[in-house]
Coordinates of C-alpha atoms in Angstrom, one line a residue:
Chain F
X1053 CA 118.4 55.1 -11.8
X1054 CA 116.0 56.7 -9.3
X1055 CA 115.7 53.3 -7.4
X1056 CA 119.5 53.7 -7.0
X1057 CA 119.5 56.9 -5.6
X1058 CA 116.8 56.1 -3.3
X1059 CA 118.5 52.9 -2.2
X1060 CA 122.0 55.0 -1.8
X1061 CA 120.7 57.6 0.2
X1062 CA 118.7 55.4 2.3
X1063 CA 121.0 53.0 3.2
X1064 CA 121.9 52.6 6.7
X1065 CA 125.8 52.5 5.7
X1066 CA 125.5 55.9 4.1
X1067 CA 123.2 57.6 6.5
X1068 CA 125.8 58.2 8.7
X1069 CA 128.7 58.6 6.3
X1070 CA 127.2 61.2 3.9
X1071 CA 127.4 64.2 6.7
X1072 CA 130.9 63.8 7.2
X1073 CA 132.1 62.8 3.9
X1074 CA 130.4 66.1 2.3
X1075 CA 131.7 68.0 5.3
X1076 CA 135.3 66.9 4.6
X1077 CA 134.4 67.7 0.7
X1078 CA 133.5 71.3 1.5
X1079 CA 136.7 71.7 3.9
X1080 CA 139.2 70.0 1.2
X1081 CA 138.1 71.6 -1.4
X1082 CA 138.6 74.9 0.1
X1083 CA 142.0 74.1 1.5
X1084 CA 143.3 72.3 -1.6
X1085 CA 143.3 76.1 -3.2
X1086 CA 146.1 77.1 -0.8
X1087 CA 147.8 73.7 -1.0
X1088 CA 148.2 74.1 -4.7
X1089 CA 148.9 77.9 -4.8
X1090 CA 151.8 77.7 -1.8
X1091 CA 152.9 74.1 -3.7
X1092 CA 152.4 72.4 -0.1
X1093 CA 151.2 68.9 -1.8
X1094 CA 154.5 67.3 -0.4
X1095 CA 153.6 69.0 3.0
X1096 CA 150.2 67.1 2.7
X1097 CA 151.7 63.4 2.3
X1098 CA 154.3 64.1 4.8
X1099 CA 151.6 65.2 7.6
X1100 CA 149.3 62.7 6.6
X1101 CA 151.9 59.8 7.0
X1102 CA 153.1 61.6 10.1
X1103 CA 149.8 61.3 11.4
X1104 CA 150.3 57.6 11.9
X1105 CA 152.7 58.2 14.9
X1106 CA 149.9 60.1 16.5
X1107 CA 147.4 57.2 15.9
X1108 CA 150.1 54.7 17.0
X1109 CA 150.5 56.9 20.5
X1110 CA 146.8 56.7 20.8
X1111 CA 146.4 53.2 20.3
X1112 CA 149.5 52.5 23.0
X1113 CA 148.3 55.2 25.4
X1114 CA 144.2 54.5 24.7
X1115 CA 143.7 57.9 24.1
X1116 CA 140.7 59.1 21.6
X1117 CA 142.3 58.2 17.9
X1118 CA 141.4 61.2 16.1
X1119 CA 142.0 63.9 18.5
X1120 CA 145.6 62.3 19.4
X1121 CA 146.1 62.4 15.7
X1122 CA 145.0 65.6 15.2
X1123 CA 147.4 67.2 17.7
X1124 CA 150.3 65.3 16.3
X1125 CA 149.5 66.4 12.7
X1126 CA 149.3 70.0 13.7
X1127 CA 152.9 69.7 15.5
X1128 CA 154.3 68.1 12.6
X1129 CA 153.1 70.6 10.4
X1130 CA 154.5 73.3 12.4
X1131 CA 157.3 72.0 12.9
X1132 CA 157.9 71.6 9.4
X1133 CA 157.3 75.4 8.8
X1134 CA 159.6 76.1 11.5
X1135 CA 162.3 73.9 10.9
X1136 CA 163.7 74.9 7.3
X1137 CA 163.9 78.5 8.2
X1138 CA 165.6 78.1 11.2
X1139 CA 168.1 75.4 10.4
X1140 CA 168.5 76.0 7.1
X1141 CA 167.5 72.7 5.8
X1142 CA 165.3 72.5 2.5
X1143 CA 161.7 72.6 3.3
X1144 CA 161.6 69.0 1.0
X1145 CA 164.2 67.2 3.0
X1146 CA 162.5 68.3 6.5
X1147 CA 159.4 66.7 5.1
X1148 CA 161.2 63.9 4.0
X1149 CA 162.7 63.4 7.5
X1150 CA 159.9 63.8 9.5
X1151 CA 157.4 61.7 6.9
X1152 CA 159.9 58.8 7.4
X1153 CA 160.6 59.3 11.1
X1154 CA 157.1 59.6 12.2
X1155 CA 156.0 57.0 9.9
X1156 CA 158.5 54.5 11.4
X1157 CA 157.6 55.5 15.2
X1158 CA 153.8 54.6 14.2
X1159 CA 154.5 51.1 12.8
X1160 CA 156.8 50.4 15.6
X1161 CA 153.9 51.6 18.2
X1162 CA 151.1 49.8 16.2
X1163 CA 152.8 46.6 15.6
X1164 CA 152.5 46.2 19.4
X1165 CA 149.2 47.0 19.8
X1166 CA 146.5 44.2 19.6
X1167 CA 145.7 43.3 16.3
X1168 CA 141.6 43.8 16.9
X1169 CA 142.1 47.1 18.0
X1170 CA 143.5 48.8 15.0
X1171 CA 141.8 48.6 11.5
X1172 CA 145.0 49.0 9.5
X1173 CA 143.6 48.8 6.1
X1174 CA 141.0 51.5 7.5
X1175 CA 144.0 53.5 8.5
X1176 CA 146.1 53.6 5.5
X1177 CA 143.4 53.6 2.6
X1178 CA 140.2 55.2 4.8
X1179 CA 136.8 53.8 5.9
X1180 CA 134.3 56.5 5.8
X1181 CA 131.5 54.2 6.4
X1182 CA 132.7 53.0 9.7
X1183 CA 132.8 56.7 11.1
X1184 CA 131.5 56.6 14.6
X1185 CA 129.2 59.4 16.0
X1186 CA 132.2 60.5 18.2
X1187 CA 134.5 60.9 15.1
X1188 CA 131.4 62.8 13.1
X1189 CA 131.7 65.4 16.2
X1190 CA 135.3 65.8 15.7
X1191 CA 135.0 66.2 12.0
X1192 CA 132.1 68.7 12.5
X1193 CA 134.3 71.0 14.9
X1194 CA 137.6 70.7 12.8
X1195 CA 135.4 71.7 9.9
X1196 CA 133.8 74.8 11.6
X1197 CA 137.7 75.7 12.8
X1198 CA 138.9 75.2 9.5
X1199 CA 136.1 77.2 7.8
X1200 CA 136.5 80.2 10.2
X1201 CA 140.2 80.3 9.4
X1202 CA 139.5 80.6 5.6
X1203 CA 136.7 83.4 6.4
X1204 CA 139.4 85.3 8.3
X1205 CA 142.8 84.6 6.3
X1206 CA 142.0 83.4 2.8
X1207 CA 142.6 86.6 1.1
X1208 CA 146.1 87.2 3.0
X1209 CA 147.0 83.5 2.2
X1210 CA 146.2 84.0 -1.4
X1211 CA 148.1 87.3 -1.8
X1212 CA 151.1 85.6 0.3
X1213 CA 151.0 82.9 -2.5
X1214 CA 151.2 85.3 -5.4
X1215 CA 154.2 87.3 -4.0
X1216 CA 155.2 86.7 -0.4
X1217 CA 157.7 89.8 -0.5
X1218 CA 155.1 92.5 -1.4
X1219 CA 152.7 90.5 0.7
X1220 CA 154.8 91.3 4.0
X1221 CA 155.8 94.9 2.6
X1222 CA 151.9 95.8 2.6
X1223 CA 151.6 94.7 6.2
X1224 CA 150.6 91.3 6.4
X1225 CA 152.2 89.3 9.2
X1226 CA 153.4 86.8 6.9
X1227 CA 155.5 84.4 9.3
X1228 CA 152.4 84.2 11.8
X1229 CA 150.1 83.7 8.8
X1230 CA 152.3 80.9 7.3
X1231 CA 152.2 79.1 10.5
X1232 CA 148.8 79.0 10.8
X1233 CA 148.3 78.0 7.4
X1234 CA 150.3 74.9 8.1
X1235 CA 148.6 74.1 11.2
X1236 CA 145.1 74.4 9.2
X1237 CA 146.6 72.1 6.6
X1238 CA 147.4 69.7 9.3
X1239 CA 144.5 69.8 11.0
X1240 CA 142.7 69.5 7.6
X1241 CA 145.0 66.2 6.4
X1242 CA 143.7 64.3 9.7
X1243 CA 140.0 64.9 9.2
X1244 CA 140.8 63.5 5.7
X1245 CA 142.6 60.5 7.0
X1246 CA 139.1 59.1 8.1
X1247 CA 137.7 59.3 4.7
X1248 CA 140.7 58.7 2.5
X1249 CA 143.3 57.0 4.9
X1250 CA 146.9 57.9 5.1
X1251 CA 148.0 57.0 1.6
X1252 CA 145.1 58.8 -0.2
X1253 CA 144.5 62.1 1.8
X1254 CA 146.8 63.9 -0.7
X1255 CA 144.4 63.2 -3.2
X1256 CA 141.6 65.1 -1.4
X1257 CA 143.6 67.9 -0.7
X1258 CA 145.2 68.5 -4.2
X1259 CA 142.5 67.1 -6.9
X1260 CA 139.8 69.3 -6.2
X1261 CA 141.8 72.6 -7.0
X1262 CA 143.9 70.7 -9.5
X1263 CA 140.4 69.9 -11.6
X1264 CA 139.5 73.7 -11.0
X1265 CA 142.9 75.2 -11.8
X1266 CA 142.3 74.8 -15.9
X1267 CA 139.0 77.2 -15.2
X1268 CA 139.4 79.3 -12.5
X1269 CA 140.0 83.1 -13.3
X1270 CA 140.1 84.4 -10.0
X1271 CA 140.1 83.4 -6.0
X1272 CA 136.4 83.0 -5.6
X1273 CA 135.6 81.6 -9.0
X1274 CA 138.4 79.0 -8.3
X1275 CA 137.0 78.3 -5.1
X1276 CA 133.4 77.9 -6.3
X1277 CA 134.9 75.1 -9.0
X1278 CA 137.0 73.4 -6.6
X1279 CA 134.1 72.9 -4.2
X1280 CA 131.9 71.6 -7.3
X1281 CA 134.5 69.2 -8.3
X1282 CA 135.0 67.8 -4.9
X1283 CA 131.1 67.6 -4.0
X1284 CA 130.8 65.5 -7.4
X1285 CA 134.0 63.7 -6.7
X1286 CA 132.7 62.4 -3.2
X1287 CA 129.1 61.6 -4.1
X1288 CA 130.2 59.9 -7.3
X1289 CA 133.0 58.3 -5.7
X1290 CA 130.8 57.0 -2.7
X1291 CA 128.0 56.1 -5.2
X1292 CA 130.6 53.9 -7.1
X1293 CA 131.6 52.4 -3.9
X1294 CA 128.1 51.6 -2.8
X1295 CA 127.4 50.0 -6.3
X1296 CA 130.3 48.0 -6.6
X1297 CA 131.2 47.4 -2.9
X1298 CA 134.6 49.0 -3.4
X1299 CA 136.7 50.6 -0.6
X1300 CA 135.1 54.2 -0.3
X1301 CA 138.1 56.1 0.0
X1302 CA 139.9 54.9 -2.9
X1303 CA 136.6 55.1 -5.2
X1304 CA 136.2 59.1 -4.1
X1305 CA 140.0 59.6 -5.3
X1306 CA 139.5 57.6 -8.3
X1307 CA 136.5 59.6 -9.2
X1308 CA 138.3 62.8 -8.5
X1309 CA 141.2 61.6 -10.8
X1310 CA 138.6 60.9 -13.9
X1311 CA 137.3 64.3 -13.2
X1312 CA 140.8 65.9 -13.2
X1313 CA 141.7 63.9 -16.4
X1314 CA 138.1 65.2 -17.8
X1315 CA 139.3 68.6 -16.8
X1316 CA 142.5 68.5 -18.3
X1317 CA 141.1 67.2 -21.8
X1318 CA 138.4 69.7 -21.8
X1319 CA 140.8 72.3 -21.1
X1320 CA 143.1 71.0 -24.0
X1321 CA 140.3 70.9 -26.4
X1322 CA 139.6 74.8 -25.7
X1323 CA 143.0 76.1 -26.2
X1324 CA 144.0 73.7 -29.3
X1325 CA 141.1 72.9 -31.2
X1326 CA 138.6 76.0 -30.3
X1327 CA 141.4 78.8 -30.0
X1328 CA 143.9 79.3 -32.7
X1329 CA 147.1 78.1 -31.0
X1330 CA 150.5 80.1 -31.7
X1331 CA 152.7 77.4 -29.9
X1332 CA 154.9 75.3 -31.8
Chain D
X1120 CA 161.7 122.3 8.3
X1121 CA 159.0 119.9 7.8
X1122 CA 159.6 116.4 9.1
X1123 CA 161.7 114.0 6.9
X1124 CA 159.6 111.2 5.7
X1125 CA 162.6 108.6 5.7
X1126 CA 165.5 109.3 8.3
X1127 CA 167.9 106.8 8.7
X1128 CA 170.8 106.9 11.2
X1129 CA 173.9 104.9 11.5
X1130 CA 172.4 101.9 9.6
X1131 CA 174.4 98.8 9.6
X1132 CA 173.7 95.5 8.0
X1133 CA 175.5 92.2 7.7
X1134 CA 178.6 90.8 9.8
X1135 CA 181.5 93.0 11.0
X1136 CA 183.8 91.2 8.6
X1137 CA 181.4 91.3 5.5
X1138 CA 178.8 94.3 6.2
X1139 CA 176.5 94.9 3.5
X1140 CA 175.9 98.3 4.9
X1141 CA 177.5 100.3 7.5
X1142 CA 177.3 103.6 9.2
X1143 CA 174.2 104.9 6.8
X1144 CA 172.6 107.9 7.5
X1145 CA 170.3 109.4 4.9
X1146 CA 167.1 112.0 5.2
X1147 CA 164.8 112.1 2.6
X1148 CA 161.8 115.0 2.7
X1149 CA 157.9 114.7 1.3
X1150 CA 157.6 115.0 -2.4
X1151 CA 161.5 114.0 -3.1
X1152 CA 162.5 111.8 -6.2
X1153 CA 165.6 110.1 -5.0
X1154 CA 167.8 108.0 -7.4
X1155 CA 170.0 105.2 -5.6
X1156 CA 172.7 104.1 -7.9
X1157 CA 175.6 101.6 -7.1
X1158 CA 177.7 98.7 -8.3
X1159 CA 176.1 95.1 -7.9
X1160 CA 176.3 93.9 -4.4
X1161 CA 176.4 97.4 -2.9
X1162 CA 173.2 97.0 -0.6
X1163 CA 171.0 98.8 -2.7
X1164 CA 168.1 96.4 -2.6
X1165 CA 168.9 95.5 1.1
X1166 CA 168.6 99.1 1.9
X1167 CA 165.1 99.3 0.1
X1168 CA 164.2 96.3 2.2
X1169 CA 165.5 97.8 5.5
X1170 CA 163.2 101.0 4.8
X1171 CA 160.1 98.5 3.6
X1172 CA 160.4 97.0 7.3
X1173 CA 161.1 93.7 5.6
X1174 CA 164.5 93.0 7.2
X1175 CA 166.0 94.6 10.6
X1176 CA 169.3 96.4 10.5
X1177 CA 171.8 94.9 12.6
X1178 CA 172.7 98.6 13.8
X1179 CA 171.2 101.8 13.7
X1180 CA 167.9 103.6 13.7
X1181 CA 165.1 104.3 11.0
X1182 CA 162.2 106.9 11.2
X1183 CA 159.4 106.8 8.9
X1184 CA 156.9 109.5 8.6
X1185 CA 158.6 110.9 11.7
X1186 CA 157.7 107.3 13.9
X1187 CA 160.2 105.0 14.8
X1188 CA 160.0 101.7 12.8
X1189 CA 160.1 98.9 14.9
X1190 CA 158.4 95.2 15.3
X1191 CA 155.5 97.2 17.1
X1192 CA 155.1 99.9 14.5
X1193 CA 155.7 98.0 11.4
X1194 CA 152.5 97.2 10.0
X1195 CA 150.9 100.8 10.9
X1196 CA 153.8 102.4 9.1
X1197 CA 153.7 100.1 5.9
X1198 CA 149.9 101.4 5.5
X1199 CA 151.5 104.2 3.8
X1200 CA 154.2 102.5 2.0
X1201 CA 154.3 101.3 -1.5
X1202 CA 157.0 98.8 -2.6
X1203 CA 158.3 97.1 -5.7
X1204 CA 160.7 94.5 -5.4
X1205 CA 162.8 93.2 -8.1
X1206 CA 161.3 89.6 -9.5
X1207 CA 164.0 86.9 -8.7
X1208 CA 162.0 84.1 -10.3
X1209 CA 159.0 83.4 -12.4
X1210 CA 155.9 84.7 -10.4
X1211 CA 153.8 81.6 -9.4
X1212 CA 151.4 80.3 -11.7
X1213 CA 148.0 81.0 -9.8
X1214 CA 144.9 82.2 -11.6
X1215 CA 144.6 86.1 -11.1
X1216 CA 142.9 88.8 -13.1
X1217 CA 145.1 91.9 -13.5
X1218 CA 142.5 94.0 -11.3
X1219 CA 142.8 91.3 -8.7
X1220 CA 146.5 91.7 -8.4
X1221 CA 146.3 95.6 -8.1
X1222 CA 143.3 94.9 -5.6
X1223 CA 145.8 93.1 -3.3
X1224 CA 147.7 96.3 -2.8
X1225 CA 144.6 98.2 -1.3
X1226 CA 145.0 98.1 2.6
X1227 CA 141.5 97.0 2.8
X1228 CA 142.6 93.9 1.1
X1229 CA 144.1 92.1 4.0
X1230 CA 140.9 91.8 5.8
X1231 CA 138.5 88.8 6.4
X1232 CA 136.1 87.7 3.8
X1233 CA 133.2 88.5 6.1
X1234 CA 134.6 92.2 6.6
X1235 CA 135.2 92.3 2.8
X1236 CA 131.3 92.2 2.4
X1237 CA 131.0 95.3 4.1
X1238 CA 133.9 97.6 2.4
X1239 CA 133.1 100.2 0.0
X1240 CA 133.4 98.3 -3.3
X1241 CA 132.9 101.3 -5.5
X1242 CA 135.7 103.2 -3.7
X1243 CA 138.0 100.2 -4.1
X1244 CA 136.7 99.8 -7.8
X1245 CA 137.7 103.3 -8.7
X1246 CA 141.0 103.3 -6.9
X1247 CA 142.1 100.2 -9.0
X1248 CA 141.0 101.7 -12.2
X1249 CA 142.8 105.0 -11.5
X1250 CA 146.2 103.0 -10.5
X1251 CA 145.6 100.8 -13.7
X1252 CA 145.2 104.0 -15.7
X1253 CA 148.3 105.8 -14.3
X1254 CA 150.5 102.7 -15.9
X1255 CA 148.2 102.3 -19.0
X1256 CA 146.9 99.0 -18.3
X1257 CA 143.2 99.9 -17.8
X1258 CA 142.2 98.0 -21.2
X1259 CA 143.9 94.8 -19.7
X1260 CA 142.1 94.8 -16.5
X1261 CA 140.2 91.6 -16.9
X1262 CA 143.2 89.7 -18.5
X1263 CA 144.7 86.7 -16.9
X1264 CA 148.0 88.1 -15.3
X1265 CA 149.8 84.9 -16.2
X1266 CA 149.3 85.8 -20.2
X1267 CA 150.6 89.4 -19.9
X1268 CA 154.3 90.0 -21.1
X1269 CA 157.0 90.6 -18.7
X1270 CA 156.7 94.5 -19.4
X1271 CA 152.9 94.4 -18.6
X1272 CA 153.3 92.5 -15.6
X1273 CA 155.7 95.1 -14.3
X1274 CA 153.4 97.8 -15.1
X1275 CA 150.6 95.9 -13.2
X1276 CA 153.0 95.1 -10.3
X1277 CA 153.7 99.0 -10.2
X1278 CA 149.9 99.8 -10.3
X1279 CA 149.4 97.4 -7.2
X1280 CA 152.3 99.5 -5.3
X1281 CA 150.5 102.9 -6.3
X1282 CA 146.9 101.6 -5.4
X1283 CA 147.2 102.7 -1.9
X1284 CA 148.4 106.2 -2.7
X1285 CA 151.5 105.5 -0.8
X1286 CA 153.3 108.4 0.9
X1287 CA 156.4 107.0 0.7
X1288 CA 157.3 104.9 -2.7
X1289 CA 160.3 102.3 -3.0
X1290 CA 161.0 101.1 -6.3
X1291 CA 163.8 98.4 -7.0
X1292 CA 164.8 98.9 -10.5
X1293 CA 161.3 99.7 -11.9
X1294 CA 162.2 100.0 -15.2
X1295 CA 163.6 96.4 -15.7
X1296 CA 161.3 94.6 -18.4
X1297 CA 160.2 97.8 -20.0
X1298 CA 160.7 99.5 -23.1
X1299 CA 162.4 102.8 -23.4
X1300 CA 158.9 104.5 -24.2
X1301 CA 157.6 103.0 -20.9
X1302 CA 160.9 103.8 -19.0
X1303 CA 160.2 107.2 -19.5
X1304 CA 156.5 107.5 -19.2
X1305 CA 157.3 105.9 -15.7
X1306 CA 159.9 108.4 -14.6
X1307 CA 157.5 111.3 -15.9
X1308 CA 154.7 109.8 -13.8
X1309 CA 156.7 109.6 -10.6
X1310 CA 158.0 113.1 -11.1
X1311 CA 154.3 114.1 -11.4
X1312 CA 153.4 112.0 -8.3
X1313 CA 156.1 113.8 -6.2
X1314 CA 155.2 117.2 -7.5
X1315 CA 151.6 116.8 -7.3
X1316 CA 150.9 114.4 -4.5
X1317 CA 154.0 115.0 -2.5
X1318 CA 154.5 111.4 -2.4
X1319 CA 158.4 110.6 -1.7
X1320 CA 160.0 108.1 -4.0
X1321 CA 163.5 106.2 -3.5
X1322 CA 164.6 104.3 -6.7
X1323 CA 167.4 102.1 -7.4
X1324 CA 168.3 102.1 -10.9
X1325 CA 171.7 101.4 -12.8
X1326 CA 171.2 104.0 -15.7
X1327 CA 171.9 107.2 -14.1
X1328 CA 171.6 109.1 -17.5
X1329 CA 168.1 108.0 -17.8
X1330 CA 166.9 109.2 -14.5
X1331 CA 169.1 112.4 -14.2
X1332 CA 166.4 115.0 -15.6
X1333 CA 163.4 113.6 -13.4
X1334 CA 165.1 113.0 -10.2
X1335 CA 165.9 115.9 -7.3
X1336 CA 168.9 113.8 -6.2
X1337 CA 171.3 110.6 -6.9
X1338 CA 172.8 108.9 -4.0
X1339 CA 175.9 106.8 -4.4
X1340 CA 175.7 103.9 -2.6
X1341 CA 178.5 101.3 -1.9
X1342 CA 178.0 100.1 2.0
X1343 CA 177.5 103.8 2.7
X1344 CA 176.1 106.5 1.0
X1345 CA 179.4 107.9 -0.7
X1346 CA 178.0 111.1 -2.2
X1347 CA 174.6 112.6 -2.2
X1348 CA 174.3 114.7 -5.4
X1349 CA 171.4 117.4 -5.5
X1350 CA 170.4 118.5 -9.1
X1351 CA 173.0 120.5 -10.6
X1352 CA 175.8 118.8 -8.6
X1353 CA 178.7 116.7 -10.0
X1354 CA 179.7 113.6 -8.6
X1355 CA 183.5 113.7 -7.9
X1356 CA 185.7 111.3 -10.3
X1357 CA 187.0 109.8 -7.0
X1358 CA 183.4 109.0 -5.8
X1359 CA 183.0 107.2 -9.2
X1360 CA 186.1 105.3 -8.6
X1361 CA 185.4 104.6 -5.0
X1362 CA 182.3 102.9 -5.9
X1363 CA 183.1 101.2 -9.4
X1364 CA 187.0 100.7 -9.1
X1365 CA 189.9 102.4 -11.2
X1366 CA 188.6 101.3 -14.6
X1367 CA 185.6 103.1 -14.3
X1368 CA 185.3 105.6 -17.5
X1369 CA 183.1 108.8 -16.7
X1370 CA 181.4 110.4 -19.8
X1371 CA 179.2 113.4 -19.6
X1372 CA 175.7 114.1 -20.2
X1373 CA 174.9 118.1 -20.1
X1374 CA 175.2 120.8 -17.6
X1375 CA 172.0 119.6 -15.5
X1376 CA 172.9 116.1 -15.4
X1377 CA 173.3 115.0 -11.7
X1378 CA 176.5 113.3 -11.4
X1379 CA 178.4 114.4 -14.4
X1380 CA 182.0 114.9 -14.4
X1381 CA 183.0 118.3 -16.0
X1382 CA 185.8 117.1 -17.4
X1383 CA 184.0 114.9 -20.1
X1384 CA 181.5 117.5 -21.1
X1385 CA 182.2 116.7 -24.9
X1386 CA 180.3 113.5 -24.5
X1387 CA 176.8 113.4 -25.4
X1388 CA 176.1 110.4 -23.2
X1389 CA 175.8 110.4 -19.4
X1390 CA 176.5 106.7 -18.8
X1391 CA 179.2 105.5 -16.5
X1392 CA 181.2 102.3 -17.9
X1393 CA 182.7 99.9 -15.9

C-alpha cells in the first residue's frame, strides 16, 4: 500500500495533474452546494455542453482553448439567467435550446478542424493527465476568482435558495446576485471540463454536495462535508485510474458515485434501523 | 403630526384594462396596527409587495419612514422592514437549523463570510434567541427546519421577520397554518410590539372577526381602499356589497367590533359570509 502511494505521488504523470485536480475538487465541492440548493444541475449540463461551441470557436480561430471556452460558458450561463424571465420561456426549455444549439455549432466547427488539433475523447470525457502549465495557470486564477466570489456572496446565495422573495425583501439585490451565481457556475463548469470532460462535468458539480446532503445540518457543515467527499472522490478516483490505467475523469466520477451510494445507504440505515420509523 | 411610516399616494398597478390596484392612497403612522381585508384577487398581496419594494407600481408614489421608495433607496429602506409572504409552494429541501433560518433575517447576515468573522456573534445570538422566544420556538432552535410542522415553520418565518426589529412589519396572512391558540397569541404579540416598540404592522387577513379586537383599523381593499374603518367605526353594508358582491350576508360581533353592521347586532359571530 505504501509502495503504491509512493509510486502514485511521485509519478511524473500525477506530478502535474494533482494540484489542478485538487484545486478543481475544492471549487466544485463548494459550488455544488449552490447547484443543488438552487436546483441548477440541468444548467451545468447545458453550460458544459455549450462550452463545446467555445472550444470549436477557439480551434477554428486558433485562440487559447480554456479562456475562449470560459468566455462562451459564462456568456451562455448569463443568457440562460436572463432569457427565461425576459422572454417568458421556461428555464428548462431555454437550457435545452442553448444546449443543443451550441453543441451543434461546436460539432460543426470541430469537424472542420484538423483531427490532430483536437483531442475529442479528452474534450468529451476529460483528461487531467494532459494538463499543460498554461491550463494550470488558468485553472488557478479561475479557482481563486470562484473562491473569492464564494467568500463574498455565499450567505446571500444560501438565503436566496431558501426563500427568494424574503431574500429580496430583506435588501439582497437578488437579480444581480442571481446573474453572478450563474456566471460563476459557468466559469466553474469550464474548469471542470479539463478534469471530467463535457459529458461528465455535471457529476463533479452535483455529486459532492449530494453525498453531503444526507448529513449536513447547516451551510457550513454541508460545505465541510461536501469538501471532504470531493477530495476523497478525486484522490481515490485518480489512484483508481493510475492503478488500472482507466480514464481519470470517469474514475473520479465513478468514485464519487460510489461515495454517494455509500452515503445514501448509511443515511437509510440511520433512519430505518437505528431510529424508530413512523413512515408506512 | 409625526411623519407617517407608510405614505402611499395614487398607487396603480396592472394594465389600464385590468387594473390590480388603482388610485390607492393610504397613510399609516407609527405604532399603528392595521388589518387589510378584501376578496380574492383584490390586490392585497400586491399592495404588500409594493410597499415591501418587491414590485414597482405602474403609477403613484411611496414614502416609507418619510423617504421616497425607489430603486436607489430600496435596499436601505428595507433594513427597517420585516416581510412575511404567503408560501405558495413547499419550501425547498435545504439543510437548515431553525436558528439559521432566523439568522437570515438579520441585516448583518447578508455580508461576506470574512466580514461575518468580525460581527458581534453574542449580540446576534441574543437577537435570534429573543425572536424565537417571541414565537415560542426557543426549544426547537437546533432542530432541522424541514422536520417542523407547517405551523411551526410559519412561526419560525415570523421570527425571521421580527429578528431585525423592524419599524414596519408587513404580514400576508400570517395566521395561515396556525391553530387558533397560536393565532390569538400572534395577534396579542403584534399588538404588544405596536404598543411597546412603536412598530407599525400591516396585516392581510381574511377573518375580520378574529383580528377586530387587536387592530387599530381595518382597510377594506378591492383595487383601492373602499373604506378605512377606525376602532368603533362600522363598515357600511354598501361597502361590503361593493367588495364582495350582493350575496354577502353580514353578521355582527359586538359593539367594539370594527366593521360590524349595526343592523345585525343580535348575532354573536362577526364573520362576513359570501
